Amino acid sequence: RMVYVLNQGGQPLMPTTRYGKVRRMLKSGEAKVVKRCPFTIQLMYGTTSYTQPVTLGVDAGSKHIGISACTEKKEVYSEKLTPRNDVVKLLSARREFRRSRRNRNTRYRAPRFNDRVRSKNKGWLAPSVEVKIQEHITAIKHVCAILPITAVRVETAEFDTQRLRAMEEGRPLPVGTVYQMGEMYDEYNVRQYVLRRDNYTCQCCGCTSTEQKPVKFHVHHIESRQTGGDSPKNLVTLCLECHKAVHEGTKKLDGKKRGHSLRDAAFMGIMRKTLVARLREQLDVPVTETYGFITKLHREQNNIEKSHRADARCIAGGWSARPCAEYYQSRAVRHHNRQIHKATIGKGGNRKRNQAPYFVKGFRLFDKVRYQGAECFITGRRSSGYFMLKTIDWKKVTDSVNCGKLKFIGTACSYLREREESQVGTAHSSSSEVSISGGVSCA
């Protein structure tokens, strides 16, 4: 297990595995604990600042992020981070609440359709994309705060969504100017494209509009806007009567499917340049970009198993370095919840307040606790002192347990983190360590 070391001024030094020395220094007051996961200490006396070159590799992703810091001979940090994927759902719920409020007997809230941020600010990104980019940057800064990183190497990928769609539908692959034209070339908007694609025919009853019997057509979402978005693959033409019947549940759209979602592929294409540009602005070390085929080449040449952490190690250039005997599994969670009332209306028309007390029996939301010998996190709480617990993998441990059976381990924060044992590597190496007393132990 690595112990990460900061000097008296808070600057990172090389990590160490000299546990006995660390224990004696903490006991004598020559060092103090500044972080427990990962375990980090700060020296209380002056020491040399010699460090070895450490490269940080980042395997960027939409659902999982791999992070690895390597010296020439050893991997000194490994992490798998799960970013937030609930922003789209939360924004959809907020949008529905605001729209329904305009129809209730409350203070008038005018719709501000002409006051949208994306029409004002160039370079604006959707909140779901912005959150994930910031989580990449926060994770990288966290490692730079405990290790003397000298270079950052990021692997970003760009997916050809038009080609993926064509392969899924069995159409000829796009070539040349077909990419410039796209699916909705020369169409006024998405609605017009969908109506013309369906030949102005209801895809439920098959009726068409004539001079003798005009029909009003609607564009219907096959899956909810929250799930499928406004993509043409998620839209279908229906007449007014069928649209109403489908929403009432008296009719069904048989055989109509949205198809495979390319949301994660689109995210990677949007964020790749923005992430690298922001890292170069905010970090004091060189930031370079690499490509997936290079990572795959090094991984296959060295017979390394495919995983996000292994890819990050290859990106950092540590394919021949000794891997860590442990790694950290992290999960980003919501920072704040400003919702005042719960969405579900109870009996008698009463709406329960959603704001729980900050402390419940001395515990907060997302506190790390020990229950029946296992470490888990508080994900639900009641004023009576009973809590819901989940693991770092978000697997439910129990729906309700009394606070008296819990042992407090760590304070809640925006990033849940837990140490896991790796299946490869050993912890016996001092080739990239700096002695805590200030001397150097290097290869």
CSV table of C-alpha atoms in Angstrom, one decimal, residues 38-434:
chain,number,residue,atom,x,y,z
A,38,PRO,CA,-5.6,7.7,-0.5
A,39,PHE,CA,-3.5,7.8,2.6
A,40,THR,CA,-1.5,11.0,2.5
A,41,ILE,CA,0.8,12.6,5.1
A,42,GLN,CA,2.5,16.0,5.3
A,43,LEU,CA,5.9,16.5,6.8
A,44,MET,CA,6.2,19.1,9.5
A,45,TYR,CA,9.9,19.8,8.9
A,46,GLY,CA,12.1,20.9,6.0
A,47,THR,CA,13.3,18.3,3.6
A,48,THR,CA,14.8,18.0,0.1
A,49,SER,CA,12.4,18.3,-2.9
A,50,TYR,CA,14.1,15.8,-5.2
A,51,THR,CA,11.6,13.7,-7.2
A,52,GLN,CA,11.6,11.4,-10.2
A,53,PRO,CA,9.7,12.0,-13.4
A,54,VAL,CA,6.1,10.7,-13.1
A,55,THR,CA,3.8,10.6,-16.1
A,56,LEU,CA,0.0,10.6,-15.6
A,57,GLY,CA,-2.0,8.6,-18.2
A,58,VAL,CA,-5.7,9.3,-18.6
A,59,ASP,CA,-8.1,7.0,-20.4
A,60,ALA,CA,-11.0,9.4,-21.0
A,61,GLY,CA,-14.5,8.0,-21.2
A,62,SER,CA,-18.2,8.7,-20.8
A,63,LYS,CA,-19.0,6.0,-18.3
A,64,HIS,CA,-15.6,5.1,-16.8
A,65,ILE,CA,-12.3,6.9,-16.6
A,66,GLY,CA,-9.0,5.2,-16.2
A,67,ILE,CA,-6.1,7.0,-14.4
A,68,SER,CA,-2.6,5.7,-13.9
A,69,ALA,CA,0.7,7.5,-12.7
A,70,CYS,CA,3.9,5.7,-13.6
A,71,THR,CA,7.6,6.2,-13.1
A,72,GLU,CA,10.1,4.4,-15.4
A,73,LYS,CA,10.0,1.2,-13.4
A,74,LYS,CA,6.8,1.3,-11.3
A,75,GLU,CA,3.2,2.3,-11.3
A,76,VAL,CA,2.6,4.5,-8.2
A,77,TYR,CA,-1.1,5.3,-8.6
A,78,SER,CA,-4.1,3.6,-10.3
A,79,GLU,CA,-7.8,4.6,-10.2
A,80,LYS,CA,-11.0,3.8,-11.9
A,81,LEU,CA,-13.5,6.7,-11.8
A,82,THR,CA,-17.2,6.5,-12.5
A,83,PRO,CA,-18.6,10.0,-13.5
A,84,ARG,CA,-22.1,11.1,-13.0
A,85,ASN,CA,-24.7,9.9,-15.6
A,86,ASP,CA,-27.8,11.4,-13.9
A,87,VAL,CA,-27.7,15.0,-15.1
A,88,VAL,CA,-30.0,14.4,-18.1
A,89,LYS,CA,-32.6,12.7,-15.9
A,90,LEU,CA,-32.4,15.5,-13.3
A,91,LEU,CA,-32.7,18.3,-15.9
A,92,SER,CA,-35.7,16.5,-17.6
A,93,ALA,CA,-37.4,16.3,-14.2
A,94,ARG,CA,-36.7,20.0,-13.5
A,95,ARG,CA,-38.1,20.9,-16.9
A,96,GLU,CA,-41.3,19.0,-16.2
A,97,PHE,CA,-41.7,20.7,-12.8
A,98,ARG,CA,-41.3,24.2,-14.3
A,99,ARG,CA,-43.8,23.5,-17.1
A,100,SER,CA,-46.4,22.1,-14.8
A,101,ARG,CA,-45.9,25.1,-12.5
A,102,ARG,CA,-47.0,27.5,-15.2
A,103,ASN,CA,-50.4,25.7,-15.2
A,104,ARG,CA,-51.0,25.8,-11.5
A,105,ASN,CA,-52.4,28.6,-9.4
A,106,THR,CA,-49.1,30.1,-8.5
A,107,ARG,CA,-47.0,33.1,-9.3
A,108,TYR,CA,-46.7,33.6,-13.0
A,109,ARG,CA,-43.5,32.2,-14.5
A,110,ALA,CA,-43.1,33.3,-18.1
A,111,PRO,CA,-41.4,30.8,-20.5
A,112,ARG,CA,-38.1,32.2,-21.5
A,113,PHE,CA,-37.6,30.6,-24.9
A,114,ASN,CA,-35.7,33.5,-26.3
A,115,ASP,CA,-33.3,33.8,-23.4
A,116,ARG,CA,-31.4,30.6,-23.7
A,117,VAL,CA,-27.7,30.4,-22.8
A,118,ARG,CA,-26.7,28.4,-25.9
A,119,SER,CA,-27.9,31.2,-28.1
A,120,LYS,CA,-25.9,33.8,-26.2
A,121,ASN,CA,-22.5,32.2,-25.5
A,122,LYS,CA,-20.4,30.6,-28.2
A,123,GLY,CA,-18.7,27.4,-27.1
A,124,TRP,CA,-21.6,26.5,-24.8
A,125,LEU,CA,-21.8,22.8,-23.9
A,126,ALA,CA,-24.7,20.9,-22.5
A,127,PRO,CA,-24.7,20.5,-18.7
A,128,SER,CA,-24.4,16.7,-19.0
A,129,VAL,CA,-21.2,17.2,-21.1
A,130,GLU,CA,-19.9,20.0,-19.0
A,131,VAL,CA,-20.2,18.0,-15.8
A,132,LYS,CA,-18.2,15.0,-17.2
A,133,ILE,CA,-15.4,17.3,-18.5
A,134,GLN,CA,-15.1,18.9,-15.2
A,135,GLU,CA,-14.9,15.5,-13.4
A,136,HIS,CA,-12.0,14.5,-15.7
A,137,ILE,CA,-10.2,17.7,-14.8
A,138,THR,CA,-10.9,17.3,-11.0
A,139,ALA,CA,-9.6,13.7,-11.0
A,140,ILE,CA,-6.4,14.8,-12.8
A,141,LYS,CA,-5.9,17.7,-10.3
A,142,HIS,CA,-6.4,15.3,-7.4
A,143,VAL,CA,-3.6,13.1,-8.5
A,144,CYS,CA,-1.3,16.1,-9.3
A,145,ALA,CA,-1.9,17.3,-5.7
A,146,ILE,CA,-0.4,14.1,-4.1
A,147,LEU,CA,2.2,13.1,-6.7
A,148,PRO,CA,4.9,15.1,-8.5
A,149,ILE,CA,3.4,14.8,-12.0
A,150,THR,CA,5.8,16.0,-14.7
A,151,ALA,CA,3.6,15.2,-17.7
A,152,VAL,CA,0.0,14.4,-18.5
A,153,ARG,CA,-1.0,12.2,-21.5
A,154,VAL,CA,-4.7,11.9,-22.4
A,155,GLU,CA,-6.3,9.4,-24.8
A,156,THR,CA,-9.5,10.7,-26.3
A,157,ALA,CA,-11.5,9.0,-29.0
A,158,GLU,CA,-13.7,10.3,-31.8
A,159,PHE,CA,-16.4,8.0,-33.1
A,160,ASP,CA,-17.9,8.2,-36.6
A,161,THR,CA,-21.6,8.2,-35.7
A,162,GLN,CA,-22.7,8.4,-39.4
A,163,ARG,CA,-20.7,5.3,-40.2
A,164,LEU,CA,-22.0,3.5,-37.1
A,165,ARG,CA,-25.6,4.3,-38.1
A,166,ALA,CA,-25.1,3.1,-41.6
A,167,MET,CA,-23.6,-0.2,-40.3
A,168,GLU,CA,-26.5,-0.7,-37.9
A,169,GLU,CA,-29.1,-0.1,-40.6
A,170,GLY,CA,-27.3,-2.0,-43.4
A,171,ARG,CA,-26.9,1.0,-45.6
A,172,PRO,CA,-23.8,1.8,-47.8
A,173,LEU,CA,-21.0,3.4,-45.7
A,174,PRO,CA,-20.7,7.2,-46.1
A,175,VAL,CA,-17.9,8.4,-48.3
A,176,GLY,CA,-16.7,11.9,-49.4
A,177,THR,CA,-19.4,14.5,-49.7
A,178,VAL,CA,-22.0,12.2,-48.1
A,179,TYR,CA,-20.5,13.2,-44.7
A,180,GLN,CA,-21.1,16.9,-45.5
A,181,MET,CA,-24.7,16.3,-46.6
A,182,GLY,CA,-25.7,14.2,-43.6
A,183,GLU,CA,-29.1,12.6,-42.8
A,184,MET,CA,-31.1,15.9,-42.8
A,185,TYR,CA,-29.4,17.7,-45.7
A,186,ASP,CA,-31.5,20.5,-47.2
A,187,GLU,CA,-34.2,20.1,-44.6
A,188,TYR,CA,-35.6,23.1,-42.7
A,189,ASN,CA,-35.8,21.3,-39.3
A,190,VAL,CA,-36.1,17.9,-37.7
A,191,ARG,CA,-39.9,17.9,-37.8
A,192,GLN,CA,-40.0,18.6,-41.6
A,193,TYR,CA,-37.5,15.9,-42.2
A,194,VAL,CA,-39.5,13.3,-40.2
A,195,LEU,CA,-42.7,14.2,-42.0
A,196,ARG,CA,-41.1,13.9,-45.4
A,197,ARG,CA,-39.3,10.7,-44.5
A,198,ASP,CA,-42.6,9.1,-43.5
A,199,ASN,CA,-44.2,10.5,-46.7
A,200,TYR,CA,-46.8,12.4,-44.7
A,201,THR,CA,-48.4,9.2,-43.6
A,202,CYS,CA,-49.5,8.2,-40.1
A,203,GLN,CA,-47.3,5.3,-39.1
A,204,CYS,CA,-50.0,3.8,-36.9
A,205,CYS,CA,-53.2,3.8,-38.9
A,206,GLY,CA,-51.7,4.6,-42.4
A,207,CYS,CA,-54.0,7.6,-43.1
A,208,THR,CA,-52.8,10.4,-45.4
A,209,SER,CA,-54.0,14.0,-45.9
A,210,THR,CA,-56.3,14.8,-48.9
A,211,GLU,CA,-58.3,17.9,-50.0
A,212,GLN,CA,-61.5,16.1,-49.1
A,213,LYS,CA,-60.2,14.9,-45.7
A,214,PRO,CA,-57.3,16.9,-44.4
A,215,VAL,CA,-55.4,15.3,-41.6
A,216,LYS,CA,-53.2,17.1,-39.0
A,217,PHE,CA,-49.9,15.3,-38.3
A,218,HIS,CA,-47.8,15.3,-35.2
A,219,VAL,CA,-44.3,14.1,-34.6
A,220,HIS,CA,-44.2,11.6,-31.7
A,221,HIS,CA,-41.3,10.5,-29.6
A,222,ILE,CA,-40.9,6.7,-29.7
A,223,GLU,CA,-39.1,6.8,-26.3
A,224,SER,CA,-39.3,9.7,-24.0
A,225,ARG,CA,-37.3,12.8,-24.8
A,226,GLN,CA,-35.3,12.2,-21.6
A,227,THR,CA,-34.2,8.7,-22.9
A,228,GLY,CA,-34.1,9.0,-26.6
A,229,GLY,CA,-33.7,12.8,-27.2
A,230,ASP,CA,-34.9,14.6,-30.3
A,231,SER,CA,-32.9,12.4,-32.8
A,232,PRO,CA,-34.8,11.6,-36.0
A,233,LYS,CA,-34.5,7.9,-35.1
A,234,ASN,CA,-36.6,8.6,-32.0
A,235,LEU,CA,-39.3,10.4,-33.9
A,236,VAL,CA,-42.3,9.1,-35.9
A,237,THR,CA,-45.2,10.7,-37.7
A,238,LEU,CA,-48.7,10.2,-36.2
A,239,CYS,CA,-52.1,11.7,-36.9
A,240,LEU,CA,-53.8,13.7,-34.2
A,241,GLU,CA,-56.2,10.9,-33.2
A,242,CYS,CA,-53.4,8.2,-33.1
A,243,HIS,CA,-51.1,10.5,-31.2
A,244,LYS,CA,-53.7,11.1,-28.5
A,245,ALA,CA,-54.5,7.4,-28.3
A,246,VAL,CA,-50.9,6.4,-28.0
A,247,HIS,CA,-50.4,8.7,-25.0
A,248,GLU,CA,-53.7,7.5,-23.4
A,249,GLY,CA,-52.5,3.9,-23.8
A,250,THR,CA,-55.3,2.7,-26.0
A,251,LYS,CA,-53.0,2.2,-29.0
A,252,LYS,CA,-49.4,0.9,-29.3
A,253,LEU,CA,-46.7,1.4,-31.9
A,254,ASP,CA,-45.7,-2.1,-32.8
A,255,GLY,CA,-42.3,-2.6,-34.3
A,256,LYS,CA,-41.2,1.0,-33.8
A,257,LYS,CA,-37.8,1.2,-32.0
A,258,ARG,CA,-35.3,4.0,-31.6
A,259,GLY,CA,-32.3,1.9,-32.3
A,260,HIS,CA,-28.9,1.7,-30.5
A,261,SER,CA,-28.0,4.8,-28.6
A,262,LEU,CA,-24.9,6.7,-29.6
A,263,ARG,CA,-25.0,9.2,-26.7
A,264,ASP,CA,-21.6,8.1,-25.3
A,265,ALA,CA,-20.0,8.2,-28.7
A,266,ALA,CA,-21.3,11.7,-29.3
A,267,PHE,CA,-20.0,12.8,-25.9
A,268,MET,CA,-16.5,11.7,-26.7
A,269,GLY,CA,-16.5,13.6,-30.0
A,270,ILE,CA,-17.7,16.8,-28.3
A,271,MET,CA,-15.4,16.7,-25.3
A,272,ARG,CA,-12.1,15.6,-26.7
A,273,LYS,CA,-10.7,19.0,-27.8
A,274,THR,CA,-12.3,20.9,-25.0
A,275,LEU,CA,-10.8,18.6,-22.3
A,276,VAL,CA,-7.2,18.9,-23.7
A,277,ALA,CA,-7.5,22.7,-24.2
A,278,ARG,CA,-8.7,23.2,-20.6
A,279,LEU,CA,-6.1,21.0,-19.1
A,280,ARG,CA,-3.4,23.0,-20.9
A,281,GLU,CA,-4.8,26.2,-19.4
A,282,GLN,CA,-5.2,24.9,-15.9
A,283,LEU,CA,-2.1,22.7,-15.4
A,284,ASP,CA,1.5,23.8,-15.0
A,285,VAL,CA,2.8,20.6,-16.7
A,286,PRO,CA,2.9,19.6,-20.4
A,287,VAL,CA,-0.4,18.0,-21.6
A,288,THR,CA,-0.2,15.8,-24.7
A,289,GLU,CA,-2.9,13.8,-26.6
A,290,THR,CA,-2.6,10.2,-27.8
A,291,TYR,CA,-4.7,7.8,-29.7
A,292,GLY,CA,-6.4,4.5,-29.1
A,293,PHE,CA,-4.6,2.5,-31.7
A,294,ILE,CA,-1.2,3.4,-30.0
A,295,THR,CA,-2.6,2.2,-26.6
A,296,LYS,CA,-3.9,-1.0,-28.2
A,297,LEU,CA,-0.5,-1.7,-29.8
A,298,HIS,CA,1.4,-1.4,-26.5
A,299,ARG,CA,-1.2,-3.4,-24.6
A,300,GLU,CA,-1.1,-6.3,-27.1
A,301,GLN,CA,2.7,-6.3,-27.4
A,302,ASN,CA,3.1,-6.6,-23.7
A,303,ASN,CA,0.2,-9.1,-23.2
A,304,ILE,CA,-1.8,-6.8,-20.9
A,305,GLU,CA,-5.4,-7.5,-20.1
A,306,LYS,CA,-7.9,-5.0,-21.4
A,307,SER,CA,-9.3,-2.6,-18.7
A,308,HIS,CA,-9.6,1.1,-18.2
A,309,ARG,CA,-6.8,1.1,-15.6
A,310,ALA,CA,-4.5,-1.0,-17.8
A,311,ASP,CA,-5.1,1.3,-20.8
A,312,ALA,CA,-4.3,4.3,-18.6
A,313,ARG,CA,-1.0,2.6,-17.6
A,314,CYS,CA,-0.1,2.0,-21.3
A,315,ILE,CA,-1.0,5.7,-22.1
A,316,ALA,CA,1.4,6.8,-19.3
A,317,GLY,CA,4.1,4.7,-20.9
A,318,GLY,CA,4.3,2.2,-18.0
A,319,TRP,CA,3.5,-0.9,-20.0
A,320,SER,CA,6.8,-2.4,-18.8
A,321,ALA,CA,6.6,-0.9,-15.3
A,322,ARG,CA,5.5,-3.0,-12.3
A,323,PRO,CA,1.7,-2.4,-11.8
A,324,CYS,CA,0.3,-1.4,-8.5
A,325,ALA,CA,-0.8,-4.0,-6.0
A,326,GLU,CA,-3.9,-1.8,-5.3
A,327,TYR,CA,-6.1,0.7,-7.0
A,328,TYR,CA,-8.8,3.2,-6.0
A,329,GLN,CA,-12.3,2.9,-7.2
A,330,SER,CA,-14.1,6.3,-7.2
A,331,ARG,CA,-17.6,7.5,-8.0
A,332,ALA,CA,-18.8,11.1,-8.5
A,333,VAL,CA,-22.1,12.0,-6.8
A,334,ARG,CA,-24.4,15.0,-6.8
A,335,HIS,CA,-23.0,17.9,-4.8
A,336,HIS,CA,-26.3,19.6,-3.8
A,337,ASN,CA,-30.0,19.0,-4.1
A,338,ARG,CA,-32.1,22.2,-4.1
A,339,GLN,CA,-35.5,20.4,-4.7
A,340,ILE,CA,-37.8,21.7,-1.9
A,341,HIS,CA,-40.6,19.1,-2.2
A,342,LYS,CA,-40.8,15.6,-3.4
A,343,ALA,CA,-42.5,15.0,-6.7
A,344,THR,CA,-45.0,12.4,-5.5
A,345,ILE,CA,-48.1,13.9,-3.9
A,346,GLY,CA,-49.2,12.0,-0.8
A,347,LYS,CA,-52.6,11.3,0.6
A,348,GLY,CA,-54.7,14.4,1.2
A,349,GLY,CA,-52.8,16.4,-1.5
A,350,ASN,CA,-49.8,16.9,0.8
A,351,ARG,CA,-46.4,17.1,-0.6
A,352,LYS,CA,-43.5,16.1,1.6
A,353,ARG,CA,-40.5,18.3,2.0
A,354,ASN,CA,-37.4,16.9,0.3
A,355,GLN,CA,-34.9,18.7,2.4
A,356,ALA,CA,-33.6,16.4,5.2
A,357,PRO,CA,-31.6,17.8,8.1
A,358,TYR,CA,-27.9,18.3,7.5
A,359,PHE,CA,-27.1,15.8,10.2
A,360,VAL,CA,-29.2,12.8,11.2
A,361,LYS,CA,-28.0,11.1,14.4
A,362,GLY,CA,-24.5,12.5,13.6
A,363,PHE,CA,-24.4,11.1,10.0
A,364,ARG,CA,-24.6,12.8,6.7
A,365,LEU,CA,-25.5,11.6,3.2
A,366,PHE,CA,-22.6,9.8,1.5
A,367,ASP,CA,-20.7,9.3,4.7
A,368,LYS,CA,-18.4,6.2,4.6
A,369,VAL,CA,-19.4,3.7,7.3
A,370,ARG,CA,-18.6,0.2,8.4
A,371,TYR,CA,-21.5,-2.3,8.6
A,372,GLN,CA,-21.0,-6.0,9.4
A,373,GLY,CA,-17.3,-5.7,8.6
A,374,ALA,CA,-17.7,-4.1,5.2
A,375,GLU,CA,-17.2,-0.5,4.1
A,376,CYS,CA,-20.2,1.1,2.4
A,377,PHE,CA,-21.8,4.5,2.0
A,378,ILE,CA,-25.0,6.1,3.3
A,379,THR,CA,-27.3,6.8,0.3
A,380,GLY,CA,-30.6,7.3,2.1
A,381,ARG,CA,-31.6,8.5,5.5
A,382,ARG,CA,-34.6,8.9,7.7
A,383,SER,CA,-35.1,11.2,10.7
A,384,SER,CA,-35.7,8.2,12.9
A,385,GLY,CA,-32.0,7.2,12.5
A,386,TYR,CA,-32.4,4.4,9.9
A,387,PHE,CA,-30.3,4.5,6.8
A,388,MET,CA,-29.9,2.9,3.3
A,389,LEU,CA,-26.5,1.6,2.5
A,390,LYS,CA,-24.7,0.9,-0.9
A,391,THR,CA,-21.3,-0.1,-1.9
A,392,ILE,CA,-19.0,1.9,-4.2
A,393,ASP,CA,-20.4,-0.2,-7.1
A,394,TRP,CA,-23.8,1.1,-6.2
A,395,LYS,CA,-25.0,-2.3,-5.1
A,396,LYS,CA,-27.6,-2.1,-2.3
A,397,VAL,CA,-26.4,-3.5,1.0
A,398,THR,CA,-29.5,-2.8,3.1
A,399,ASP,CA,-32.7,-0.7,2.8
A,400,SER,CA,-32.9,0.1,6.5
A,401,VAL,CA,-30.4,-0.2,9.3
A,402,ASN,CA,-30.2,1.5,12.6
A,403,CYS,CA,-27.4,4.1,13.1
A,404,GLY,CA,-26.3,2.2,16.2
A,405,LYS,CA,-25.0,-0.6,14.1
A,406,LEU,CA,-22.8,1.7,12.0
A,407,LYS,CA,-19.2,2.8,12.6
A,408,PHE,CA,-18.2,6.1,11.1
A,409,ILE,CA,-15.1,5.9,8.8
A,410,GLY,CA,-15.0,9.0,6.6
A,411,THR,CA,-16.8,12.3,6.0
A,412,ALA,CA,-19.0,12.7,3.0
A,413,CYS,CA,-17.6,14.5,-0.1
A,414,SER,CA,-18.4,14.8,-3.8
A,415,TYR,CA,-16.2,11.9,-4.8
A,416,LEU,CA,-16.7,8.6,-3.0
A,417,ARG,CA,-13.4,6.6,-3.0
A,418,GLU,CA,-12.4,3.2,-1.8
A,419,ARG,CA,-9.2,1.2,-2.0
A,420,GLU,CA,-9.3,-2.2,-3.8
A,421,GLU,CA,-6.7,-4.9,-4.0
A,422,SER,CA,-5.4,-5.6,-7.5
A,423,GLN,CA,-4.9,-9.1,-9.0
A,424,VAL,CA,-1.5,-8.2,-10.4
A,425,GLY,CA,1.7,-6.7,-9.1
A,426,THR,CA,3.3,-6.7,-5.7
A,427,ALA,CA,3.9,-4.1,-3.1
A,428,HIS,CA,7.6,-4.8,-2.5
A,429,SER,CA,9.6,-2.3,-4.4
A,430,SER,CA,11.5,0.8,-3.4
A,431,SER,CA,12.9,1.7,-6.8
A,432,SER,CA,10.8,4.9,-7.0
A,433,GLU,CA,10.5,6.0,-3.4
A,434,VAL,CA,11.9,9.0,-1.6
